[in-house]
Coordinates of C-alpha atoms in Angstrom, one line a residue:
Chain A
M663 CA 115.1 119.0 114.5
T664 CA 117.4 117.6 117.1
V665 CA 116.1 115.2 119.7
D666 CA 118.4 115.3 122.7
I667 CA 117.2 112.3 124.7
S668 CA 115.9 110.1 122.0
G669 CA 119.2 108.2 121.6
A670 CA 118.6 106.3 124.9
S671 CA 115.0 105.6 124.3
D672 CA 115.5 104.4 120.8
E673 CA 118.0 101.9 121.9
S674 CA 115.7 100.5 124.6
A675 CA 112.9 100.3 122.1
V676 CA 115.0 98.4 119.7
L677 CA 116.1 96.0 122.4
S678 CA 112.6 95.4 123.6
A679 CA 111.4 94.9 120.0
L680 CA 113.9 92.1 119.5
P681 CA 112.4 88.6 119.8
P682 CA 113.7 86.4 122.6
L683 CA 116.6 84.1 121.7
P684 CA 115.4 80.8 120.4
P685 CA 116.6 77.6 122.0
P686 CA 119.9 76.2 120.4
D687 CA 118.4 73.4 118.3
E688 CA 115.9 75.8 116.8
V689 CA 118.8 78.0 115.8
T690 CA 120.4 75.2 113.8
A691 CA 117.0 74.4 112.2
T692 CA 116.5 77.9 111.0
R693 CA 120.0 77.9 109.7
H694 CA 119.3 74.8 107.8
I695 CA 116.2 76.3 106.2
E696 CA 117.9 79.5 105.3
S697 CA 121.0 77.9 103.8
G698 CA 121.6 78.3 100.1
R699 CA 121.7 81.3 97.9
Y700 CA 117.9 81.9 97.9
G701 CA 117.3 80.6 101.4
N702 CA 116.2 84.0 102.8
L703 CA 113.8 84.4 99.9
R704 CA 112.4 80.9 100.4
A705 CA 111.9 81.5 104.1
A706 CA 110.1 84.7 103.4
L707 CA 107.8 83.1 100.8
A708 CA 107.0 80.3 103.2
Q709 CA 106.0 82.9 105.8
L710 CA 103.8 84.7 103.3
A711 CA 102.1 81.6 102.1
R712 CA 100.7 81.2 105.6
K713 CA 98.8 84.5 105.4
P714 CA 95.4 83.9 103.7
V715 CA 94.4 87.6 103.4
F716 CA 97.7 88.3 101.8
I717 CA 97.2 85.5 99.3
I718 CA 93.7 86.7 98.4
A719 CA 94.9 90.3 98.0
L720 CA 97.8 89.1 95.8
L721 CA 95.5 87.0 93.6
Y722 CA 93.1 89.9 93.2
V723 CA 95.9 92.2 92.1
L724 CA 97.2 89.5 89.7
F725 CA 93.7 89.0 88.3
V726 CA 93.3 92.8 87.7
I727 CA 96.6 93.0 85.9
V728 CA 96.0 89.9 83.8
S729 CA 92.5 91.0 82.9
A730 CA 93.9 94.4 81.9
I731 CA 96.3 92.7 79.5
F732 CA 93.9 90.1 78.2
P733 CA 90.4 91.4 78.9
S734 CA 88.9 88.9 76.4
W735 CA 89.8 86.0 78.7
F736 CA 87.3 87.1 81.3
S737 CA 84.6 88.5 79.1
T738 CA 83.0 87.4 75.9
G739 CA 81.6 90.8 74.9
Q740 CA 83.0 93.9 73.3
P741 CA 83.3 97.1 75.4
Y742 CA 81.5 99.3 72.8
A743 CA 78.9 96.7 71.7
T744 CA 75.4 97.7 72.7
F745 CA 72.4 95.5 73.5
P746 CA 69.5 97.8 72.8
S747 CA 67.1 95.2 74.3
D748 CA 69.2 95.1 77.6
V749 CA 69.3 98.8 78.6
M750 CA 69.9 99.5 82.3
Q751 CA 69.8 95.9 83.4
S752 CA 70.7 95.3 87.0
P753 CA 73.6 92.9 87.7
S754 CA 72.9 89.3 86.7
L755 CA 74.8 86.2 85.6
H756 CA 74.5 87.3 82.0
H757 CA 75.7 90.9 82.7
L758 CA 77.9 90.6 85.8
F759 CA 77.9 94.3 86.6
G760 CA 74.7 95.1 84.7
T761 CA 74.4 97.3 81.7
D762 CA 74.4 101.1 81.1
N763 CA 72.0 103.6 79.6
I764 CA 72.8 102.4 76.0
G765 CA 73.0 98.8 76.9
R766 CA 76.7 98.2 77.1
D767 CA 77.9 95.5 79.4
L768 CA 79.6 97.2 82.4
W769 CA 81.8 94.2 83.4
T770 CA 83.4 94.2 79.9
R771 CA 83.8 98.0 80.0
V772 CA 85.5 97.8 83.5
L773 CA 87.9 95.1 82.2
Y774 CA 88.7 97.1 79.1
G775 CA 89.0 100.2 81.2
S776 CA 91.6 98.3 83.4
A777 CA 93.9 98.3 80.4
L778 CA 94.0 102.1 80.3
T779 CA 94.2 102.6 84.1
I780 CA 96.7 99.9 84.7
K781 CA 98.9 101.1 81.9
A782 CA 98.7 104.6 83.3
T783 CA 99.5 103.3 86.8
L784 CA 102.5 101.4 85.6
L785 CA 103.8 104.3 83.7
A786 CA 103.4 106.7 86.7
I787 CA 105.1 104.2 89.0
A788 CA 107.9 103.7 86.5
I789 CA 108.5 107.5 86.2
G790 CA 108.5 107.9 90.0
L791 CA 110.7 104.8 90.5
V792 CA 113.3 105.6 87.9
A793 CA 113.6 109.4 88.6
G794 CA 113.2 108.9 92.3
L795 CA 115.8 106.1 92.5
S796 CA 118.3 108.1 90.4
F797 CA 117.8 111.3 92.5
G798 CA 117.9 109.4 95.8
I799 CA 121.1 107.4 94.8
V800 CA 122.9 110.5 93.6
S801 CA 121.8 112.4 96.6
G802 CA 122.7 109.8 99.2
F803 CA 125.9 108.6 97.4
Y804 CA 127.6 111.9 96.6
G805 CA 126.3 114.0 99.5
G806 CA 127.6 117.5 99.8
W807 CA 126.1 120.2 97.7
V808 CA 124.6 117.8 95.2
D809 CA 122.6 116.3 98.0
A810 CA 121.6 119.7 99.4
V811 CA 120.4 120.9 96.0
I812 CA 118.4 117.7 95.2
M813 CA 116.8 117.6 98.7
R814 CA 115.7 121.3 98.4
I815 CA 114.1 120.4 95.1
V816 CA 112.3 117.5 96.8
D817 CA 111.2 119.8 99.6
T818 CA 109.7 122.2 97.0
L819 CA 107.8 119.5 95.2
L820 CA 106.5 118.2 98.6
A821 CA 105.2 121.7 99.4
I822 CA 102.7 121.5 96.5
P823 CA 99.9 119.0 97.3
A824 CA 100.4 116.1 94.8
L825 CA 96.9 116.3 93.2
L826 CA 97.2 120.1 92.6
F827 CA 100.6 119.6 91.1
A828 CA 99.1 117.0 88.8
L829 CA 96.2 119.3 87.9
A830 CA 98.7 122.1 87.0
I831 CA 100.6 119.7 84.7
I832 CA 97.3 118.6 83.1
T833 CA 96.4 122.3 82.6
S834 CA 99.4 122.7 80.4
V835 CA 99.8 119.3 78.9
G836 CA 96.2 118.5 78.2
Y837 CA 93.8 115.6 78.9
G838 CA 94.2 111.9 78.3
T839 CA 95.6 108.8 79.8
I840 CA 99.3 109.5 79.1
P841 CA 99.2 113.2 80.4
V842 CA 97.4 112.0 83.6
A843 CA 100.0 109.2 84.1
L844 CA 102.8 111.7 83.6
A845 CA 101.3 114.2 86.0
V846 CA 100.7 111.7 88.7
G847 CA 104.1 110.0 88.1
L848 CA 106.0 113.3 88.6
G849 CA 104.2 113.8 91.8
V850 CA 105.5 110.6 93.4
I851 CA 109.1 111.2 92.6
P852 CA 109.9 113.1 95.9
G853 CA 108.7 110.2 98.0
F854 CA 110.9 107.7 96.2
A855 CA 113.9 110.1 96.2
R856 CA 113.6 110.5 100.0
T857 CA 113.2 106.8 100.8
T858 CA 116.1 105.8 98.4
R859 CA 118.4 108.4 99.8
A860 CA 117.7 107.4 103.4
E861 CA 118.4 103.7 102.5
V862 CA 121.6 104.6 100.6
L863 CA 122.8 106.7 103.5
R864 CA 122.1 103.8 105.9
V865 CA 123.8 101.1 103.8
K866 CA 126.8 103.4 102.8
T867 CA 128.1 103.4 106.4
Q868 CA 128.0 99.6 106.9
P869 CA 131.4 97.8 107.3
F870 CA 130.9 95.6 104.2
I871 CA 131.0 98.7 102.0
E872 CA 134.3 99.7 103.5
A873 CA 135.5 96.1 103.0
A874 CA 134.5 96.1 99.4
R875 CA 136.3 99.4 98.8
A876 CA 139.3 98.1 100.7
S877 CA 139.5 95.1 98.5
G878 CA 139.7 97.3 95.5
A879 CA 136.2 97.6 94.1
S880 CA 135.4 100.8 92.2
W881 CA 132.8 103.1 93.6
M882 CA 130.6 102.3 90.6
R883 CA 130.8 98.6 91.4
V884 CA 130.2 99.2 95.1
L885 CA 127.1 101.2 94.2
L886 CA 125.7 98.6 91.8
R887 CA 126.7 95.4 93.5
H888 CA 126.5 96.3 97.2
I889 CA 124.5 99.4 97.9
L890 CA 121.7 99.0 95.5
P891 CA 120.8 95.4 96.2
N892 CA 120.8 96.2 99.9
S893 CA 118.6 99.3 99.7
W894 CA 115.8 98.3 97.4
G895 CA 113.6 96.6 100.1
P896 CA 111.9 99.7 101.5
V897 CA 111.7 101.2 98.0
V898 CA 109.7 98.2 96.8
V899 CA 107.3 98.5 99.7
L900 CA 106.9 102.1 98.9
A901 CA 106.3 101.3 95.2
V902 CA 103.5 98.9 96.1
L903 CA 102.0 101.4 98.5
D904 CA 102.3 104.2 96.0
A905 CA 100.6 102.0 93.3
G906 CA 97.5 102.3 95.4
V907 CA 97.9 106.0 95.8
V908 CA 98.6 106.4 92.1
I909 CA 95.5 104.4 91.2
I910 CA 93.3 106.6 93.4
A911 CA 94.9 109.7 91.9
I912 CA 94.5 108.5 88.3
A913 CA 90.9 107.4 88.9
S914 CA 90.1 110.8 90.7
L915 CA 91.5 112.7 87.8
S916 CA 89.5 110.8 85.2
F917 CA 86.5 111.1 87.6
L918 CA 87.0 114.9 87.3
G919 CA 86.9 114.6 83.6
F920 CA 90.6 114.8 82.7
G921 CA 91.1 111.2 81.5
A922 CA 90.8 109.6 78.1
P923 CA 87.8 111.0 76.2
P924 CA 84.6 108.9 75.7
P925 CA 83.8 106.3 74.6
A926 CA 87.0 105.0 76.3
S927 CA 86.1 103.5 79.7
E928 CA 88.7 104.5 82.2
W929 CA 87.6 103.5 85.7
G930 CA 87.1 107.1 86.9
T931 CA 85.2 108.0 83.8
L932 CA 82.9 105.0 84.2
I933 CA 82.2 105.9 87.8
S934 CA 81.6 109.5 86.9
A935 CA 79.3 108.7 84.0
G936 CA 77.2 106.4 86.3
R937 CA 76.6 109.2 88.7
D938 CA 73.8 110.6 86.6
Y939 CA 71.9 107.3 87.0
L940 CA 72.6 106.8 90.7
V941 CA 69.0 107.0 91.8
T942 CA 67.7 104.3 89.5
S943 CA 70.9 102.2 88.6
W944 CA 73.3 102.3 91.5
W945 CA 75.5 99.6 90.1
L946 CA 76.7 101.8 87.2
S947 CA 78.8 103.8 89.7
L948 CA 79.2 101.7 92.8
L949 CA 80.3 98.4 91.2
P950 CA 83.3 99.9 89.3
G951 CA 84.0 102.0 92.4
L952 CA 84.2 98.9 94.5
F953 CA 86.4 97.2 91.9
V954 CA 88.9 100.0 92.2
A955 CA 88.6 100.3 96.0
L956 CA 89.3 96.5 96.4
L957 CA 92.4 96.9 94.3
V958 CA 93.7 99.8 96.3
L959 CA 92.9 97.9 99.6
S960 CA 94.7 94.8 98.3
L961 CA 97.8 96.8 97.3
N962 CA 97.9 98.5 100.7
H963 CA 97.6 95.2 102.5
I964 CA 100.4 93.7 100.4
S965 CA 102.6 96.6 101.1
K966 CA 101.9 96.4 104.8
T967 CA 102.6 92.7 104.9
L968 CA 105.9 93.2 103.0
Q969 CA 106.8 96.0 105.4
E970 CA 106.3 93.7 108.4
L971 CA 108.4 91.0 106.8
E972 CA 111.1 93.5 106.1
R973 CA 111.6 94.2 109.8
Chain B
M522 CA 117.0 130.6 119.4
T523 CA 116.3 133.8 117.4
R524 CA 118.8 132.7 114.8
Y525 CA 116.9 129.4 114.5
V526 CA 113.6 131.2 114.1
I527 CA 114.9 133.6 111.5
G528 CA 116.6 130.8 109.6
R529 CA 113.5 128.7 109.6
I530 CA 111.3 131.6 108.3
L531 CA 113.8 132.3 105.6
Q532 CA 113.8 128.7 104.6
A533 CA 110.0 128.7 104.4
I534 CA 110.1 131.8 102.1
A535 CA 112.8 130.1 99.9
V536 CA 110.6 127.0 99.6
L537 CA 107.6 129.1 98.6
W538 CA 109.6 131.0 96.0
A539 CA 110.9 127.7 94.6
A540 CA 107.4 126.3 94.6
Y541 CA 106.2 129.4 92.7
T542 CA 109.0 128.9 90.2
V543 CA 108.1 125.3 89.6
A544 CA 104.4 126.0 89.3
F545 CA 105.1 128.9 86.9
A546 CA 107.4 126.8 84.8
V547 CA 104.8 124.0 84.6
L548 CA 102.0 126.4 83.7
Y549 CA 103.6 129.0 81.4
L550 CA 106.1 126.9 79.4
L551 CA 103.1 125.3 77.6
P552 CA 103.0 125.6 73.8
S553 CA 99.3 126.4 73.5
N554 CA 97.9 129.9 73.7
P555 CA 95.3 130.4 76.4
V556 CA 93.7 133.4 74.6
E557 CA 93.2 131.4 71.4
L558 CA 91.8 128.6 73.4
Q559 CA 89.2 130.9 75.0
L560 CA 88.3 132.2 71.6
A561 CA 87.9 128.7 70.2
A562 CA 85.7 127.8 73.1
A563 CA 83.5 130.8 72.3
G564 CA 83.3 129.6 68.7
V565 CA 85.5 132.3 67.3
D566 CA 88.2 131.3 64.9
P567 CA 91.3 133.1 66.0
G568 CA 92.5 133.4 62.4
S569 CA 89.4 135.4 61.5
L570 CA 90.2 138.2 63.9
P571 CA 92.3 141.1 62.8
P572 CA 95.8 140.4 64.1
G573 CA 95.8 143.6 66.2
Q574 CA 92.8 142.4 68.2
L575 CA 94.4 139.1 69.1
H576 CA 97.5 140.9 70.2
A577 CA 95.5 143.4 72.3
E578 CA 93.7 140.5 73.9
E579 CA 97.0 138.9 74.8
A580 CA 98.5 142.2 76.0
K581 CA 95.6 142.5 78.4
F582 CA 96.8 139.4 80.3
G583 CA 100.5 140.2 79.8
L584 CA 100.9 137.1 77.5
D585 CA 102.7 139.1 74.9
Q586 CA 105.6 139.8 77.2
P587 CA 108.7 137.6 77.3
L588 CA 108.4 134.7 79.8
I589 CA 111.0 136.1 82.2
V590 CA 109.0 139.4 82.4
Q591 CA 105.8 137.6 83.0
Y592 CA 107.6 135.5 85.7
F593 CA 108.7 138.6 87.6
D594 CA 105.4 140.4 87.0
H595 CA 103.4 137.6 88.6
L596 CA 106.0 137.2 91.4
G597 CA 105.8 140.9 92.2
G598 CA 102.0 140.8 92.0
F599 CA 101.8 137.9 94.4
L600 CA 104.1 139.7 96.9
H601 CA 101.6 142.6 96.7
G602 CA 98.6 140.4 97.1
N603 CA 97.7 140.8 93.4
L604 CA 97.0 137.3 92.0
G605 CA 96.5 138.4 88.4
T606 CA 93.4 138.4 86.1
S607 CA 91.3 135.4 85.3
I608 CA 91.4 134.7 81.6
T609 CA 87.9 133.2 81.4
Q610 CA 86.0 135.6 83.6
D611 CA 88.1 138.8 83.0
I612 CA 88.0 139.8 86.7
P613 CA 90.8 139.7 89.3
V614 CA 91.7 136.2 90.5
S615 CA 91.5 137.4 94.1
Q616 CA 87.8 138.2 93.5
V617 CA 87.1 134.8 91.8
I618 CA 88.7 133.0 94.7
G619 CA 87.4 135.4 97.4
G620 CA 83.9 134.7 96.4
R621 CA 84.3 131.0 96.9
I622 CA 86.8 130.5 99.6
G623 CA 84.3 130.9 102.5
S624 CA 82.5 127.7 101.5
T625 CA 85.7 125.7 101.3
L626 CA 87.1 127.1 104.6
L627 CA 83.8 126.1 106.3
L628 CA 84.0 122.6 104.9
S629 CA 87.7 122.2 105.7
L630 CA 87.1 123.4 109.2
C631 CA 84.3 121.0 109.8
A632 CA 86.3 118.1 108.2
G633 CA 89.3 119.1 110.3
V634 CA 87.4 119.0 113.6
V635 CA 85.6 115.7 112.8
A636 CA 88.9 114.1 111.7
L637 CA 90.7 115.3 114.8
I638 CA 87.9 114.0 117.2
A639 CA 87.3 110.7 115.3
G640 CA 91.0 110.0 114.6
T641 CA 92.0 110.7 118.2
T642 CA 89.2 108.6 119.7
L643 CA 89.9 105.7 117.4
A644 CA 93.6 105.7 118.2
Y645 CA 92.9 106.1 121.9
L646 CA 90.4 103.1 121.9
A647 CA 92.7 100.9 119.7
T648 CA 95.5 101.4 122.3
Y649 CA 93.2 101.1 125.3
V650 CA 91.1 98.1 124.4
R651 CA 92.7 94.8 125.4
V652 CA 90.3 92.3 123.8
K653 CA 92.5 91.1 121.0
P654 CA 90.1 90.8 118.1
V655 CA 88.5 94.2 118.9
R656 CA 92.0 95.7 119.1
L657 CA 93.0 94.2 115.9
F658 CA 89.8 95.4 114.2
L659 CA 90.2 99.0 115.5
S660 CA 93.8 99.1 114.4
R661 CA 92.9 98.0 110.9
V662 CA 90.0 100.5 110.4
P663 CA 92.2 103.5 109.5
A664 CA 94.1 101.5 106.9
I665 CA 90.8 100.8 105.2
G666 CA 89.6 104.4 105.7
A667 CA 92.7 105.8 104.1
S668 CA 92.5 103.6 101.1
L669 CA 88.9 104.2 100.1
P670 CA 88.8 106.5 97.1
Q671 CA 86.8 109.6 98.0
F672 CA 84.6 109.6 94.9
L673 CA 83.4 106.2 96.0
T674 CA 82.8 107.1 99.7
G675 CA 80.8 110.2 98.5
L676 CA 78.8 108.1 96.0
F677 CA 77.9 105.6 98.7
L678 CA 76.8 108.3 101.1
I679 CA 74.7 109.9 98.4
Q680 CA 73.1 106.6 97.5
F681 CA 72.2 105.6 101.0
L682 CA 71.7 108.9 103.0
S683 CA 70.1 110.9 100.1
F684 CA 68.4 108.5 97.8
K685 CA 67.5 105.5 100.0
L686 CA 66.8 107.2 103.3
D687 CA 66.2 110.8 102.0
W688 CA 67.8 112.3 105.1
L689 CA 70.3 114.7 103.4
P690 CA 70.4 116.7 100.2
A691 CA 72.6 115.1 97.6
S692 CA 74.1 118.3 96.4
G693 CA 74.2 122.1 96.9
Q694 CA 75.2 124.1 99.9
Q695 CA 72.0 125.2 101.6
G696 CA 72.0 124.7 105.4
W697 CA 74.1 122.5 107.6
Q698 CA 72.6 119.3 106.2
S699 CA 74.5 119.8 102.9
L700 CA 77.8 119.9 104.9
V701 CA 77.4 116.5 106.5
M702 CA 78.3 114.2 103.6
P703 CA 81.2 116.2 102.2
T704 CA 82.6 116.5 105.8
I705 CA 82.4 112.8 106.3
T706 CA 83.9 112.1 102.9
I707 CA 87.0 114.3 103.6
A708 CA 87.3 113.4 107.3
L709 CA 87.3 109.7 106.6
V710 CA 90.6 110.0 104.8
T711 CA 92.3 112.7 107.0
G712 CA 91.0 111.1 110.2
S713 CA 92.4 107.7 109.2
V714 CA 95.8 109.2 108.4
L715 CA 95.8 111.0 111.7
A716 CA 94.7 107.8 113.6
Q717 CA 97.5 105.8 111.9
V718 CA 100.2 108.2 113.1
L719 CA 98.7 108.5 116.6
M720 CA 98.5 104.7 117.0
R721 CA 102.2 104.3 116.1
S722 CA 103.0 107.2 118.4
F723 CA 100.9 105.7 121.3
D724 CA 102.7 102.4 120.8
E725 CA 106.0 104.1 121.5
V726 CA 104.9 106.3 124.3
M727 CA 103.0 103.7 126.3
R728 CA 106.3 101.7 126.7
Q729 CA 108.1 104.6 128.4
P730 CA 109.1 104.4 132.0
Y731 CA 107.0 107.4 133.1
I732 CA 103.9 105.6 132.1
M733 CA 104.8 102.8 134.4
T734 CA 105.5 105.3 137.2
A735 CA 102.0 106.9 136.6
R736 CA 100.4 103.5 136.9
A737 CA 102.4 102.6 140.0
K738 CA 101.2 105.7 141.8
G739 CA 97.7 104.5 141.4
L740 CA 96.2 106.2 138.3
S741 CA 93.8 104.1 136.3
R742 CA 94.8 102.9 132.9
A743 CA 92.4 105.2 131.1
A744 CA 93.6 108.2 133.0
V745 CA 97.3 107.4 132.4
Q746 CA 96.6 107.0 128.7
L747 CA 94.7 110.3 128.6
K748 CA 96.9 112.5 130.8
H749 CA 100.4 111.1 130.2
G750 CA 99.9 109.0 127.0
L751 CA 97.9 111.2 124.7
R752 CA 99.8 114.4 125.4
N753 CA 103.1 112.9 124.5
A754 CA 101.7 110.9 121.6
A755 CA 100.1 114.0 120.1
L756 CA 103.5 115.7 119.7
P757 CA 104.8 113.5 116.9
A758 CA 101.4 113.6 115.3
M759 CA 101.6 117.4 115.1
T760 CA 104.3 117.1 112.4
I761 CA 101.7 115.7 109.9
L762 CA 99.3 118.6 110.4
G763 CA 100.7 120.1 107.2
V764 CA 100.1 116.9 105.3
I765 CA 96.6 116.7 106.6
A766 CA 95.9 120.3 105.6
G767 CA 97.2 119.5 102.1
L768 CA 95.1 116.4 101.9
T769 CA 92.0 118.4 102.9
V770 CA 92.7 120.9 100.2
T771 CA 93.1 118.3 97.5
S772 CA 90.1 116.3 98.8
S773 CA 88.0 119.4 98.3
V774 CA 88.6 119.3 94.6
V775 CA 87.0 115.9 94.2
V776 CA 84.4 116.3 97.0
E777 CA 83.2 119.7 96.0
T778 CA 82.8 118.6 92.4
E779 CA 81.0 115.5 93.5
F780 CA 78.5 117.3 95.7
T781 CA 78.3 120.3 93.3
R782 CA 79.4 122.8 95.9
Q783 CA 80.7 126.2 94.8
G784 CA 84.1 126.4 96.5
V785 CA 87.8 126.7 95.6
G786 CA 87.9 122.9 95.0
S787 CA 85.3 123.0 92.3
L788 CA 86.8 126.2 91.0
T789 CA 90.1 124.3 90.5
Q790 CA 88.3 121.7 88.5
Q791 CA 86.7 124.4 86.3
A792 CA 89.9 126.4 86.0
V793 CA 91.9 123.3 84.8
S794 CA 89.2 122.3 82.3
T795 CA 89.1 125.9 80.9
Q796 CA 92.9 126.4 81.1
D797 CA 92.5 129.5 83.2
I798 CA 96.2 129.5 84.1
P799 CA 96.3 132.5 86.4
V800 CA 93.5 130.9 88.6
V801 CA 95.3 127.5 88.7
L802 CA 98.6 129.2 89.6
A803 CA 97.0 131.2 92.4
I804 CA 95.3 128.1 93.8
V805 CA 98.5 126.1 93.7
M806 CA 100.3 128.9 95.5
L807 CA 97.5 129.2 98.1
A808 CA 97.8 125.5 98.9
A809 CA 101.6 125.6 99.0
T810 CA 101.5 128.7 101.3
L811 CA 99.0 126.9 103.6
F812 CA 101.3 123.8 103.8
V813 CA 104.5 125.7 104.3
T814 CA 102.9 128.0 106.9
I815 CA 101.5 125.2 108.9
N816 CA 104.8 123.3 108.9
L817 CA 106.6 126.5 109.9
I818 CA 104.2 127.1 112.9
V819 CA 104.5 123.5 114.0
D820 CA 108.3 123.6 113.8
L821 CA 108.5 126.8 115.7
L822 CA 105.9 125.7 118.4
Y823 CA 107.5 122.3 118.8
P824 CA 110.3 123.2 121.2
I825 CA 107.8 125.2 123.3
L826 CA 105.3 122.3 123.5
D827 CA 108.1 119.7 124.1
P828 CA 110.9 121.2 126.1
R829 CA 113.0 118.1 125.7
I830 CA 113.6 119.2 122.1
S831 CA 116.0 122.1 121.7
H832 CA 117.2 123.9 118.6
Y833 CA 120.2 125.4 120.4
A834 CA 122.5 122.7 119.2
K835 CA 121.6 123.4 115.6
A836 CA 121.6 127.2 115.9
A837 CA 124.9 127.3 117.7

């Protein structure tokens, strides 16, 4: 779609979005802070450290990841151990999330479930990132018919709603954590491909690329040393945002019953199993659900903060 | 202009054909045999049957044909409105879906209307209100709404509105009461997505010179935002209608299963768990057709709704 008059309004929007020029001594001060190889990074980190909600979100995400790798650090019990005397206990200090119908500690089961869900999430994001980056780079870098073909494939994949595409893959591959991760991961490729391509196209036209070429760098070197490092910002933001989307998708699929078979305790499976006892024991479904929702919210907040920083 | 319209329609058809090819490849290149799976589910050992019978069973669903023949058979069938035969129920897929699509359409329609009203109101208020904390709060609401997993929203609603307060039925599809919670669950996500796009679009529009002109000639702020702001802000938001429709369809899978409603969403869940491939293929294609058609209509309507945009440059 061509927008005839947008050129002028875009420019004014950009101009009005620019901050007013700082007084001269402040300029030198900023320069001083940002000097050195990692100056930009340090300045960015200092800015992030002043955002308390961001810090809390980051800590929560880190906690979930660490507890997924070392669940025994945060829980003394075993996920499959039953306490026949403690069936259907409501949350208490002894059983943080309460216990289920056969007396298993829900907190422990959520943490051990993290291992499965986080593994699946990382695998899905890795698939999306690697394939999406490759497609996006090839598409943006080579242009021409290669670009046209790849972008038509991306259009096609976008035409099928992601969850339905994942369900189709599960139909043919089968149930389990890995098939679910694969199915969801394939679904996020188009988004990564598009973002990467747009970034590569933007960076490719900058003068320093021309300068690098003029000073004799090969295309491969230009791609790896100049284009890639300058285009990964928005891709990282998307990866964090997509991690939230992927977690919801994976939890939804295991909620629908396509995750790891019982007694494994994937988050969606736990929430779905607790549904039968919602009337009497609300914590069985709602506490693991909140655990997941908080993680997704945190990831979205992190991605949003990074995006604001990027501008 | 005509050239643009024809080109755009052809492009939509090409995308649909490609989507069909992808879906077919995913579903039919699988190593397992759906007929044997059905027999196993029924407790029959496929090996115990006389070989002729198994083959006859496969032939009934065209599974004995080479893949390429099956591919064109299904493609031809789809073009003639024949969606194939359900492997588990042994009746035409169109009949299976037809019996359930009414409930899903009703739910999607309700969710769409609620999302549209709630999303627009929220975006309008978030732009209108000047008290900073309120404004900040309103602008953060959709980010939270869009990131709540639907199975959780649904469970919360069931817990409070059905079990605690006993206002609404927790499941089933009798009467309008059963529609309320599924509608809210879907609309919370779609409405949030819509509100986010509208807010961004409002931000851009309210800085335009014609807004200042409208204010200068004496219109109140509310009226300017409604008459001049909303109309222009709604245009970019139209481009995500296809995405919202797609979200509604995928939401119905989780929501209908959760509230035990008999619709296409819960049918999808059942078809996937019983490996009823023709049904899954038909549902995937229905969703893709919906998405592509809505995008096509939006693209074709856009220059009519916004005369500043023209396709002549591209078509020429």
